[in-house]
Amino acid sequence: MPRVQSIQMRVLLWGWGVLIVGLAVAFWRYSASLDEETARDFERETLTRLDTVQWLLDRGGPFKEPRDRQDFLHTLANNMGMRITLIQGASVLADSSRAFDDLAKMDDHTGRPEVAAALGGELGKATRHSATLDRDMIYMARKLSTPEGQPETVLRLAAPVNQVRMHMQRMRWALLAAVIPLLLGSGILLYLLSRTITAGIAQFTEAAQAIGEGDYRRRILFYPAAEFQPLAEAINRMAKKIKKNVKVIENQRGELWAMFEGMTEGVMVLDTGGRILHVNPALSAIFPRAQEFIGRAPLEATMSLEIQNLVDTLMAGETTEPVSRQIELKDRHCAEMTVVPFRDHKFRPRVILIFHDTSEQKRVERVLRDFVANASHQLRTPLTSIRGYAETLLDAPPTDEAKRREFLDIIRANAVHMSKVIAGMFALAKSESGGKRPKDLDASVPQALEHALMNSTFAAQEKDITLAVEALPEDLPHVAADPDGLLQIADNLLDNAIKYSPQGSSVRITAHSDGQSVTLRFTDQGPGISEEDQKRVFERFFRADNNDVDGAGSAGLGLAICRHIARNYGGEVWVDSPADKNTASGSTFSVRLPVA
């Protein structure tokens, strides 16, 4: 009986043989394409350097002395590793490979192919042996723009060909170094693959024995060769007939129910009578108490006639395609509703309603629109003013010195305002990128208040405003904040209080601690903030006074910066208005920070 070669050995030998042949062909093809691509890359690199040298000559000239130009090109050529030649007419003005005194002895280069092509208005290229350098070189030349009446000037770069050849040789060796481990690795993988085949045969035998002994859950999922496929399928079919699909059905039911309960979208399932059969927990966030309306019409749960009419239309079979709607709910809530009709096992119409709450998305879109509009407003107005007064000073400057100074003061004031807007944007971006709360933070509240009061003294004196700090507790703890960040919060809140306080009023500052946190309060005697504006006062660029830029150059960023800095430290900022219930005026801005 002849000896039969094992499947493992056949897979190993044939697989390795095919891989070796394939890699050899790939190596040959890749090596050929590598030569072409490397040559093109080197040519492109040389052209880029030619552009660079031309640009540097344009920026560096004119040179005081011809020797200066020779020294400049010599230094540049050493840095680039290339030869640079500047040719004008039949003379060589500069050459990085020759001494300045030898330039007059050099041959006429106008007959060189690359120079002749450049003089003809083309990009000159040539490869030949250089007698000057005694090596093969790649030349590239381009005609430079020269004043009328002067001989035409050509800039030429030359690079050794051996650089390209050495690079290609290194690439071949690198490719070969990658192929050898690949062959070894493929041999190991083929060996493991062949062992997998033999292990599959053993698994086939074990599975058949287990099924024969009554373990009907076993399946033959792997067979080593196609000849075994009919037998494996026959045994699997036999096992499937014995073992019912109850467990599979139960698993699928559990999975679908878990998906239904865990969906972030609200789902309402209706029965064949159009009544609510199931709702998932997420629907209660959109329609509170929806769970209480099981067995009743969608109208009772949603209080939306639009939804009920759409359900009635689909239940009547007027359309079989899913329908999407944007619906408005109570309290300015919005949702995207998709109604999907389907048929049950008795071909009776049923409907599933899916609700995606888009309220936050709409709010973010509104805030983004406001941000873009306000930022545009903040920057467009001062830019227009600066441009107008600058054009006036250029085209029709006033003869009166005081008037000219007034125009310049206006330009400077608008520039200062723009600087504040941009600085506020950067500060807000920095506060928003705080990420995780930093460690080892420690800041003194009294020191921060002292610095903030000093910073605000001039602004308060201009409006005759009294800054009153109540006696701080002696045991007031330090807060977990950066001193600069705490000072920025205090500066912004104090500046905001002064800005909106009337002439001759006062601003009261208090601080207290509950042992876990420290709360600072800044109370002004201004007009107060409406309840609607209190919800948006900490948004960037939002101002309760229609976003007008006041005389102080406010950009509407200070409160947004305070909120983000406080949140980075694990704290919070909020506003209470009116501060005085009797007069319905004033606002109290508070910041709470954890103790250090």
Coordinates of C-alpha atoms in Angstrom, one line a residue:
M1 CA 0.0 0.0 0.0
P2 CA 1.6 3.3 -1.0
R3 CA 2.4 5.8 1.7
V4 CA 0.0 8.7 1.8
Q5 CA 1.4 12.2 2.6
S6 CA -0.3 13.9 5.5
I7 CA -2.5 16.9 5.0
Q8 CA -0.3 18.9 7.3
M9 CA 2.8 18.3 5.2
R10 CA 1.0 19.1 1.9
V11 CA -0.4 22.4 3.3
L12 CA 3.1 23.3 4.5
L13 CA 5.0 22.6 1.3
W14 CA 2.5 23.9 -1.2
G15 CA 1.7 27.0 0.8
W16 CA 5.4 27.9 1.3
G17 CA 6.2 27.2 -2.4
V18 CA 3.4 29.5 -3.6
L19 CA 4.4 32.2 -1.2
I20 CA 8.1 32.1 -2.3
V21 CA 7.1 32.4 -6.0
G22 CA 4.7 35.2 -5.2
L23 CA 7.2 37.1 -3.1
A24 CA 9.9 36.7 -5.8
V25 CA 7.6 38.2 -8.5
A26 CA 6.5 41.0 -6.1
F27 CA 10.1 41.8 -5.3
W28 CA 11.1 42.0 -8.9
R29 CA 8.1 44.2 -9.8
Y30 CA 8.5 46.4 -6.7
S31 CA 12.2 46.9 -7.3
A32 CA 11.6 48.0 -10.9
S33 CA 8.9 50.5 -9.9
L34 CA 11.0 51.6 -6.9
D35 CA 13.8 52.7 -9.3
E36 CA 11.4 54.7 -11.4
E37 CA 9.6 56.3 -8.4
T38 CA 12.9 57.1 -6.6
A39 CA 14.2 58.8 -9.7
R40 CA 11.0 60.9 -10.0
D41 CA 11.1 61.7 -6.3
F42 CA 14.7 62.9 -6.6
E43 CA 13.9 65.0 -9.6
R44 CA 11.0 66.6 -7.8
E45 CA 13.2 67.2 -4.7
T46 CA 15.8 68.8 -7.0
L47 CA 13.1 71.0 -8.6
T48 CA 11.9 72.1 -5.1
R49 CA 15.4 73.0 -4.1
L50 CA 15.8 74.9 -7.4
D51 CA 12.6 76.9 -6.4
T52 CA 14.0 77.5 -2.9
V53 CA 17.4 78.8 -4.2
Q54 CA 15.6 81.1 -6.7
W55 CA 13.4 82.4 -3.9
L56 CA 16.4 83.0 -1.6
L57 CA 18.3 84.8 -4.4
D58 CA 15.3 87.0 -5.0
R59 CA 15.1 87.8 -1.3
G60 CA 18.8 88.1 -0.7
G61 CA 19.8 90.2 -3.6
P62 CA 21.1 92.4 -5.0
F63 CA 24.5 91.7 -3.6
K64 CA 26.9 94.4 -3.0
E65 CA 29.9 92.5 -4.4
P66 CA 30.1 89.5 -6.7
R67 CA 32.1 87.7 -4.1
D68 CA 29.2 88.1 -1.6
R69 CA 27.0 86.2 -4.1
Q70 CA 29.6 83.5 -4.5
D71 CA 29.9 83.1 -0.7
F72 CA 26.1 83.0 -0.3
L73 CA 25.7 80.3 -2.9
H74 CA 28.7 78.3 -1.5
T75 CA 27.1 78.3 2.0
L76 CA 23.7 77.4 0.6
A77 CA 25.1 74.5 -1.5
N78 CA 27.0 73.1 1.5
N79 CA 23.7 73.0 3.5
M80 CA 21.8 71.4 0.6
G81 CA 24.4 69.0 -0.5
M82 CA 24.2 70.1 -4.1
R83 CA 26.2 72.2 -6.6
I84 CA 24.7 75.6 -7.5
T85 CA 25.8 77.5 -10.6
L86 CA 24.6 81.0 -11.7
I87 CA 25.2 81.6 -15.5
Q88 CA 24.8 84.9 -17.3
G89 CA 25.4 84.9 -21.0
A90 CA 28.7 83.1 -21.7
S91 CA 30.0 83.8 -18.2
V92 CA 29.7 81.9 -14.9
L93 CA 28.7 84.5 -12.2
A94 CA 28.9 82.1 -9.3
D95 CA 29.6 78.4 -8.8
S96 CA 29.6 76.7 -5.4
S97 CA 32.2 74.1 -6.4
R98 CA 34.8 76.6 -7.6
A99 CA 36.7 79.4 -6.0
F100 CA 35.7 82.9 -6.8
D101 CA 39.0 83.7 -8.6
D102 CA 38.5 80.6 -10.8
L103 CA 35.1 81.6 -12.2
A104 CA 36.6 83.6 -15.1
K105 CA 38.5 80.5 -16.2
M106 CA 35.4 78.3 -16.5
D107 CA 34.0 77.3 -19.9
D108 CA 31.0 78.7 -21.6
H109 CA 28.0 76.8 -20.2
T110 CA 25.5 78.0 -22.8
G111 CA 26.0 74.8 -24.8
R112 CA 25.1 72.5 -21.9
P113 CA 21.8 70.8 -22.7
E114 CA 20.1 71.9 -19.5
V115 CA 21.3 75.5 -19.9
A116 CA 20.2 75.6 -23.5
A117 CA 16.8 74.3 -22.6
A118 CA 16.5 76.9 -19.8
L119 CA 17.4 79.7 -22.2
G120 CA 14.7 78.5 -24.4
G121 CA 12.1 79.1 -21.7
E122 CA 11.9 75.5 -20.6
L123 CA 12.9 73.6 -17.4
G124 CA 16.3 72.2 -18.3
K125 CA 17.1 68.7 -17.2
A126 CA 20.1 66.5 -18.0
T127 CA 22.2 63.6 -16.5
R128 CA 25.9 63.3 -17.4
H129 CA 29.4 63.0 -16.1
S130 CA 30.8 66.2 -14.6
A131 CA 34.5 66.8 -15.4
T132 CA 34.7 69.4 -12.7
L133 CA 33.5 67.1 -9.9
D134 CA 34.5 63.8 -11.7
R135 CA 31.2 62.1 -11.0
D136 CA 27.8 61.5 -12.6
M137 CA 25.4 64.3 -11.9
I138 CA 21.8 65.2 -12.4
Y139 CA 21.4 68.8 -13.7
M140 CA 18.3 71.0 -13.5
A141 CA 18.3 74.6 -14.8
R142 CA 15.8 77.5 -15.0
K143 CA 16.0 81.0 -16.6
L144 CA 15.8 83.9 -14.1
S145 CA 14.0 87.1 -14.8
T146 CA 16.6 89.9 -15.6
P147 CA 16.3 93.6 -16.2
E148 CA 15.8 94.6 -19.8
G149 CA 19.1 95.1 -21.6
Q150 CA 21.1 92.6 -19.5
P151 CA 22.1 89.1 -20.7
E152 CA 19.8 86.3 -19.7
T153 CA 20.7 84.6 -16.4
V154 CA 20.3 80.9 -15.7
L155 CA 20.2 79.2 -12.3
R156 CA 21.4 75.6 -12.3
L157 CA 21.5 72.9 -9.6
A158 CA 23.4 69.7 -9.8
A159 CA 23.2 66.6 -7.5
P160 CA 25.3 63.5 -7.5
V161 CA 23.6 60.5 -9.2
N162 CA 25.1 58.2 -6.6
Q163 CA 22.7 59.6 -4.0
V164 CA 19.8 58.2 -5.9
R165 CA 21.5 54.9 -6.5
M166 CA 22.5 54.5 -2.9
H167 CA 19.0 55.3 -1.8
M168 CA 17.6 52.7 -4.2
Q169 CA 20.1 50.1 -3.0
R170 CA 19.2 50.8 0.6
M171 CA 15.5 50.3 -0.2
R172 CA 16.2 47.0 -1.9
W173 CA 18.1 45.7 1.1
A174 CA 15.4 47.0 3.4
L175 CA 12.8 45.1 1.3
L176 CA 14.9 42.0 1.3
A177 CA 15.3 42.3 5.0
A178 CA 11.5 42.4 5.3
V179 CA 11.0 39.4 3.0
I180 CA 13.2 37.0 4.9
P181 CA 11.3 37.3 8.2
L182 CA 8.1 37.1 6.3
L183 CA 9.1 33.8 4.8
L184 CA 10.1 32.5 8.2
G185 CA 6.9 33.8 9.8
S186 CA 4.8 32.4 7.0
G187 CA 6.4 29.0 7.5
I188 CA 5.4 29.1 11.2
L189 CA 1.9 30.3 10.3
L190 CA 1.5 27.5 7.7
Y191 CA 2.6 25.0 10.2
L192 CA 0.1 26.2 12.7
L193 CA -2.6 26.2 10.0
S194 CA -1.8 22.7 9.1
R195 CA -2.0 21.7 12.8
T196 CA -5.4 23.5 12.9
I197 CA -6.6 21.2 10.1
T198 CA -5.5 18.1 11.9
A199 CA -7.0 19.5 15.1
G200 CA -10.3 20.0 13.2
I201 CA -10.4 16.4 12.2
A202 CA -10.0 15.4 15.9
Q203 CA -12.7 17.8 16.8
F204 CA -15.0 16.3 14.1
T205 CA -14.5 12.9 15.7
E206 CA -15.1 14.1 19.2
A207 CA -18.3 16.0 18.2
A208 CA -19.7 13.0 16.4
Q209 CA -19.0 10.8 19.4
A210 CA -20.7 13.3 21.8
I211 CA -23.8 13.6 19.6
G212 CA -24.0 9.9 19.4
E213 CA -23.9 9.7 23.2
G214 CA -26.8 12.2 23.6
D215 CA -25.1 15.6 23.8
Y216 CA -27.3 17.2 21.1
R217 CA -25.9 20.7 21.8
R218 CA -22.7 19.8 20.1
R219 CA -22.2 20.9 16.5
I220 CA -19.6 20.3 13.9
L221 CA -18.6 23.8 12.9
F222 CA -15.2 23.0 11.5
Y223 CA -14.1 20.3 9.0
P224 CA -10.6 20.1 7.6
A225 CA -11.5 19.4 3.9
A226 CA -14.4 19.7 1.6
E227 CA -14.8 15.9 1.4
F228 CA -16.0 16.0 5.0
Q229 CA -18.7 18.7 4.4
P230 CA -21.6 16.4 3.5
L231 CA -21.0 14.2 6.5
A232 CA -20.7 17.2 8.8
E233 CA -23.9 18.8 7.5
A234 CA -25.8 15.5 7.8
I235 CA -24.8 15.2 11.5
N236 CA -25.6 18.8 12.2
R237 CA -29.1 18.4 10.7
M238 CA -29.7 15.4 12.7
A239 CA -28.8 17.3 15.9
K240 CA -30.9 20.2 15.0
K241 CA -34.0 18.0 14.5
I242 CA -33.4 16.5 18.0
K243 CA -32.8 19.8 19.7
K244 CA -35.6 22.2 19.3
N245 CA -35.0 25.9 18.8
V246 CA -36.6 27.0 22.0
K247 CA -33.4 28.2 23.6
V248 CA -32.5 30.2 20.5
I249 CA -35.8 31.9 20.5
E250 CA -35.6 32.7 24.2
N251 CA -32.2 34.2 23.7
Q252 CA -33.3 36.3 20.8
R253 CA -36.3 37.5 22.8
G254 CA -34.1 38.5 25.7
E255 CA -31.7 40.4 23.5
L256 CA -34.5 42.3 21.8
W257 CA -36.1 43.1 25.1
A258 CA -32.7 44.4 26.5
M259 CA -32.3 46.5 23.4
F260 CA -35.8 47.9 23.8
E261 CA -35.3 48.7 27.4
G262 CA -31.8 50.2 27.0
M263 CA -32.5 52.4 23.9
T264 CA -31.9 56.1 24.4
E265 CA -34.7 56.8 22.0
G266 CA -38.2 56.6 23.3
V267 CA -40.2 53.7 21.8
M268 CA -44.0 53.2 21.8
V269 CA -45.4 49.9 20.4
L270 CA -49.0 49.8 19.5
D271 CA -51.2 46.7 19.1
T272 CA -53.6 45.9 16.2
G273 CA -56.2 48.1 17.7
G274 CA -53.9 51.2 17.8
R275 CA -53.6 51.1 21.6
I276 CA -50.3 51.3 23.5
L277 CA -48.9 47.9 24.1
H278 CA -45.3 48.6 25.3
V279 CA -43.2 51.7 26.1
N280 CA -39.6 51.8 27.1
P281 CA -38.1 53.8 30.0
A282 CA -36.6 56.4 27.7
L283 CA -40.1 57.5 26.5
S284 CA -40.9 58.8 30.0
A285 CA -38.2 61.4 29.6
I286 CA -40.2 62.8 26.7
F287 CA -43.7 62.0 27.8
P288 CA -43.9 61.7 31.6
R289 CA -46.2 59.0 33.0
A290 CA -46.4 57.3 29.6
Q291 CA -46.2 54.0 31.4
E292 CA -49.6 54.7 33.0
F293 CA -51.3 54.8 29.6
I294 CA -50.7 51.2 28.6
G295 CA -53.8 49.9 26.7
R296 CA -55.0 53.4 25.8
A297 CA -54.7 55.6 22.7
P298 CA -51.4 57.5 21.9
L299 CA -53.4 60.8 22.1
E300 CA -53.9 60.3 25.9
A301 CA -50.2 59.7 26.5
T302 CA -48.8 62.4 24.2
M303 CA -51.6 65.0 24.2
S304 CA -50.7 65.5 20.5
L305 CA -53.5 65.3 17.9
E306 CA -50.8 65.3 15.1
I307 CA -49.4 62.0 16.4
Q308 CA -52.8 60.4 16.8
N309 CA -53.8 61.4 13.2
L310 CA -50.6 60.0 11.8
V311 CA -51.1 56.7 13.7
D312 CA -54.7 56.4 12.5
T313 CA -53.5 56.9 8.9
L314 CA -50.9 54.2 9.1
M315 CA -53.2 51.8 10.9
A316 CA -55.7 52.2 8.1
G317 CA -53.1 50.9 5.7
E318 CA -52.9 54.1 3.6
T319 CA -49.1 53.9 3.5
T320 CA -46.6 51.2 4.3
E321 CA -43.5 53.3 4.4
P322 CA -42.0 54.8 7.6
V323 CA -42.9 58.4 8.2
S324 CA -40.7 61.0 10.0
R325 CA -41.9 64.2 11.6
Q326 CA -40.5 67.0 13.7
I327 CA -42.9 67.6 16.5
E328 CA -43.1 70.4 19.1
L329 CA -43.8 69.4 22.7
K330 CA -44.5 71.4 25.8
D331 CA -41.9 73.5 27.5
R332 CA -40.1 74.2 24.3
H333 CA -39.1 70.6 23.9
C334 CA -38.6 69.2 20.4
A335 CA -38.5 65.6 19.2
E336 CA -37.9 63.8 15.9
M337 CA -40.6 61.1 15.5
T338 CA -40.4 58.1 13.2
V339 CA -43.5 56.0 12.8
V340 CA -42.9 52.5 11.3
P341 CA -45.8 50.4 10.2
F342 CA -45.5 46.6 9.9
R343 CA -47.7 43.5 9.8
D344 CA -47.9 40.8 12.5
H345 CA -48.0 37.0 11.8
K346 CA -51.6 37.3 10.9
F347 CA -50.9 40.2 8.5
R348 CA -52.7 42.7 10.7
P349 CA -51.4 46.3 10.7
R350 CA -49.4 47.4 13.7
V351 CA -47.3 50.5 14.4
I352 CA -44.1 51.4 16.3
L353 CA -43.3 55.0 17.2
I354 CA -39.7 56.0 17.9
F355 CA -39.0 59.4 19.5
H356 CA -35.6 61.1 19.5
D357 CA -35.4 64.1 21.8
T358 CA -33.7 66.9 19.9
S359 CA -34.3 69.6 22.5
E360 CA -30.7 69.8 23.5
Q361 CA -29.6 69.8 19.8
K362 CA -31.9 72.6 19.0
R363 CA -30.7 74.6 22.0
V364 CA -27.0 74.1 21.0
E365 CA -27.8 75.1 17.5
R366 CA -29.5 78.3 18.8
V367 CA -26.6 79.0 21.1
L368 CA -24.2 78.5 18.2
R369 CA -26.2 80.8 16.0
D370 CA -26.2 83.4 18.7
F371 CA -22.5 83.0 19.3
V372 CA -21.6 83.5 15.6
A373 CA -24.0 86.5 15.3
N374 CA -22.7 88.1 18.4
A375 CA -19.1 87.5 17.6
S376 CA -19.6 89.0 14.2
H377 CA -21.4 92.0 15.7
Q378 CA -18.6 92.5 18.3
L379 CA -15.8 92.5 15.7
R380 CA -17.6 94.0 12.7
T381 CA -18.6 97.3 14.3
P382 CA -15.1 98.3 15.6
L383 CA -13.5 97.1 12.3
T384 CA -15.9 99.3 10.4
S385 CA -15.1 102.3 12.6
I386 CA -11.3 101.7 12.4
R387 CA -11.4 101.4 8.6
G388 CA -13.6 104.5 8.2
Y389 CA -11.5 106.8 10.4
A390 CA -8.3 105.4 8.9
E391 CA -9.4 106.1 5.4
T392 CA -10.5 109.6 6.4
L393 CA -7.0 110.2 7.8
L394 CA -5.4 108.9 4.6
D395 CA -7.7 110.5 2.0
A396 CA -8.8 113.8 3.7
P397 CA -6.9 114.3 6.9
P398 CA -8.4 117.1 9.1
T399 CA -6.2 120.2 9.4
D400 CA -7.1 120.6 13.1
E401 CA -4.7 118.7 15.3
A402 CA -7.3 118.1 17.9
K403 CA -9.6 116.6 15.3
R404 CA -6.8 114.3 14.1
R405 CA -6.1 113.2 17.7
E406 CA -9.8 112.6 18.2
F407 CA -9.9 110.3 15.2
L408 CA -6.8 108.4 16.5
D409 CA -8.3 108.1 19.9
I410 CA -11.4 106.5 18.3
I411 CA -9.3 104.1 16.4
R412 CA -7.3 103.2 19.5
A413 CA -10.5 102.7 21.6
N414 CA -12.0 100.3 18.9
A415 CA -8.7 98.4 18.7
V416 CA -8.7 98.1 22.5
H417 CA -12.2 96.7 22.4
M418 CA -11.3 94.2 19.7
S419 CA -8.3 93.2 21.8
K420 CA -10.6 92.6 24.8
V421 CA -13.0 90.5 22.7
I422 CA -10.2 88.3 21.3
A423 CA -8.5 88.0 24.7
G424 CA -11.9 87.0 26.2
M425 CA -12.2 84.3 23.4
F426 CA -8.8 82.9 24.3
A427 CA -9.5 83.0 28.0
L428 CA -12.8 81.2 27.4
A429 CA -11.2 78.6 25.2
K430 CA -8.5 78.0 27.8
S431 CA -11.1 77.6 30.6
E432 CA -13.1 75.2 28.5
S433 CA -10.0 73.0 27.7
G434 CA -9.3 72.5 31.4
G435 CA -10.1 68.8 31.2
K436 CA -9.7 66.9 34.4
R437 CA -9.4 68.8 37.6
P438 CA -5.8 69.6 38.4
K439 CA -4.2 68.3 41.6
D440 CA -2.4 70.2 44.4
L441 CA -4.5 73.4 44.0
D442 CA -4.4 75.9 46.8
A443 CA -5.5 79.6 46.7
S444 CA -6.2 82.2 49.3
V445 CA -9.6 83.9 49.0
P446 CA -8.6 87.0 51.0
Q447 CA -5.6 87.5 48.7
A448 CA -7.6 87.1 45.6
L449 CA -10.2 89.6 46.8
E450 CA -7.5 92.1 47.8
H451 CA -6.0 91.9 44.3
A452 CA -9.4 92.1 42.6
L453 CA -10.3 95.2 44.6
M454 CA -7.0 96.9 43.6
N455 CA -7.7 96.0 40.0
S456 CA -11.2 97.5 40.1
T457 CA -10.5 100.6 42.1
F458 CA -10.2 102.9 39.1
A459 CA -13.4 101.6 37.5
A460 CA -15.3 102.0 40.7
Q461 CA -14.0 105.6 41.3
E462 CA -15.1 106.6 37.8
K463 CA -18.7 105.8 38.8
D464 CA -18.4 106.8 42.5
I465 CA -19.2 103.2 43.5
T466 CA -18.3 101.9 47.0
L467 CA -16.7 98.5 47.2
A468 CA -17.8 97.1 50.5
V469 CA -16.2 93.8 51.7
E470 CA -17.8 92.3 54.8
A471 CA -15.5 91.0 57.5
L472 CA -14.1 87.7 56.3
P473 CA -14.1 84.8 58.7
E474 CA -10.7 84.3 60.3
D475 CA -10.8 80.6 59.8
L476 CA -11.8 80.9 56.1
P477 CA -10.1 77.9 54.4
H478 CA -8.1 78.0 51.2
V479 CA -9.9 76.8 48.1
A480 CA -8.9 74.1 45.6
A481 CA -8.1 76.5 42.8
D482 CA -5.2 78.1 41.0
P483 CA -4.5 81.6 42.3
D484 CA -4.6 83.1 38.8
G485 CA -7.9 81.3 38.1
L486 CA -9.5 82.4 41.3
L487 CA -8.3 86.0 40.7
Q488 CA -9.8 85.9 37.2
I489 CA -13.2 84.8 38.6
A490 CA -13.1 87.5 41.2
D491 CA -12.0 90.2 38.6
N492 CA -14.8 89.2 36.2
L493 CA -17.6 89.1 38.8
L494 CA -16.5 92.3 40.4
D495 CA -16.1 94.0 37.0
N496 CA -19.6 92.8 36.1
A497 CA -21.1 94.2 39.3
I498 CA -19.4 97.6 38.8
K499 CA -20.5 97.7 35.2
Y500 CA -24.2 97.3 35.9
S501 CA -24.3 99.3 39.1
P502 CA -25.7 102.9 38.9
Q503 CA -23.7 106.0 39.7
G504 CA -23.0 106.5 43.4
S505 CA -24.2 103.0 44.4
S506 CA -22.3 100.2 46.2
V507 CA -21.1 96.7 45.6
R508 CA -21.1 94.3 48.5
I509 CA -18.7 91.3 48.7
T510 CA -19.2 88.4 51.2
A511 CA -17.6 85.1 51.8
H512 CA -18.4 82.1 54.0
S513 CA -17.5 78.4 54.3
D514 CA -19.5 75.3 55.2
G515 CA -16.4 73.2 55.8
Q516 CA -16.6 71.5 52.4
S517 CA -16.6 74.6 50.2
V518 CA -16.2 78.3 50.2
T519 CA -18.9 80.6 48.7
L520 CA -18.2 84.1 47.4
R521 CA -21.1 86.5 46.7
F522 CA -20.9 89.8 44.7
T523 CA -24.1 91.9 45.1
D524 CA -24.8 95.0 43.0
Q525 CA -27.6 97.5 43.0
G526 CA -28.2 97.4 39.3
P527 CA -31.5 96.9 37.4
G528 CA -31.5 93.1 38.0
I529 CA -31.8 90.3 35.5
S530 CA -35.1 88.8 34.2
E531 CA -35.8 85.2 34.9
E532 CA -35.6 84.3 31.2
D533 CA -32.1 86.0 30.9
Q534 CA -30.8 84.3 34.0
K535 CA -31.0 81.0 32.1
R536 CA -28.6 82.3 29.4
V537 CA -26.5 84.9 31.3
F538 CA -23.5 82.5 31.5
E539 CA -23.5 81.7 27.7
R540 CA -20.7 83.2 25.7
F541 CA -21.4 86.6 24.1
F542 CA -24.8 86.8 25.7
R543 CA -25.7 90.2 27.2
A544 CA -29.0 91.1 28.7
D545 CA -28.8 94.6 27.1
N546 CA -29.2 93.3 23.5
N547 CA -25.5 92.6 23.1
D548 CA -24.6 96.3 22.7
V549 CA -21.0 97.1 23.4
D550 CA -20.9 99.5 26.3
G551 CA -18.3 102.2 27.0
A552 CA -16.1 99.7 28.9
G553 CA -15.7 97.6 25.8
S554 CA -17.6 94.5 27.2
A555 CA -17.6 91.5 25.0
G556 CA -20.1 89.3 27.0
L557 CA -17.4 86.7 27.8
G558 CA -16.6 87.3 31.5
L559 CA -19.4 85.3 33.0
A560 CA -18.9 82.4 30.6
I561 CA -15.2 82.4 31.5
C562 CA -16.1 82.3 35.2
R563 CA -18.4 79.4 34.8
H564 CA -15.9 77.2 32.9
I565 CA -13.0 78.0 35.3
A566 CA -15.2 77.2 38.3
R567 CA -16.3 73.9 36.8
N568 CA -12.7 73.0 36.0
Y569 CA -12.1 73.3 39.8
G570 CA -15.2 71.3 40.7
G571 CA -17.2 74.4 41.6
E572 CA -20.2 76.3 40.2
V573 CA -21.3 79.8 39.5
W574 CA -24.9 81.1 39.6
V575 CA -27.0 84.3 39.8
D576 CA -29.9 85.3 42.1
S577 CA -32.0 88.3 40.9
P578 CA -33.4 90.5 42.2
A579 CA -31.2 90.8 45.2
D580 CA -33.5 93.3 46.9
K581 CA -37.0 91.9 46.9
N582 CA -38.5 95.2 48.0
T583 CA -37.2 97.3 45.2
A584 CA -36.9 94.4 42.7
S585 CA -33.4 95.5 41.8
G586 CA -29.9 94.2 42.1
S587 CA -28.2 90.9 41.3
T588 CA -26.1 88.5 43.4
F589 CA -23.5 86.5 41.5
S590 CA -22.1 83.6 43.6
V591 CA -19.3 81.2 43.1
R592 CA -18.8 78.1 45.2
L593 CA -15.4 76.3 45.2
P594 CA -14.3 73.2 47.1
V595 CA -11.8 73.7 50.0
A596 CA -8.2 72.7 49.4

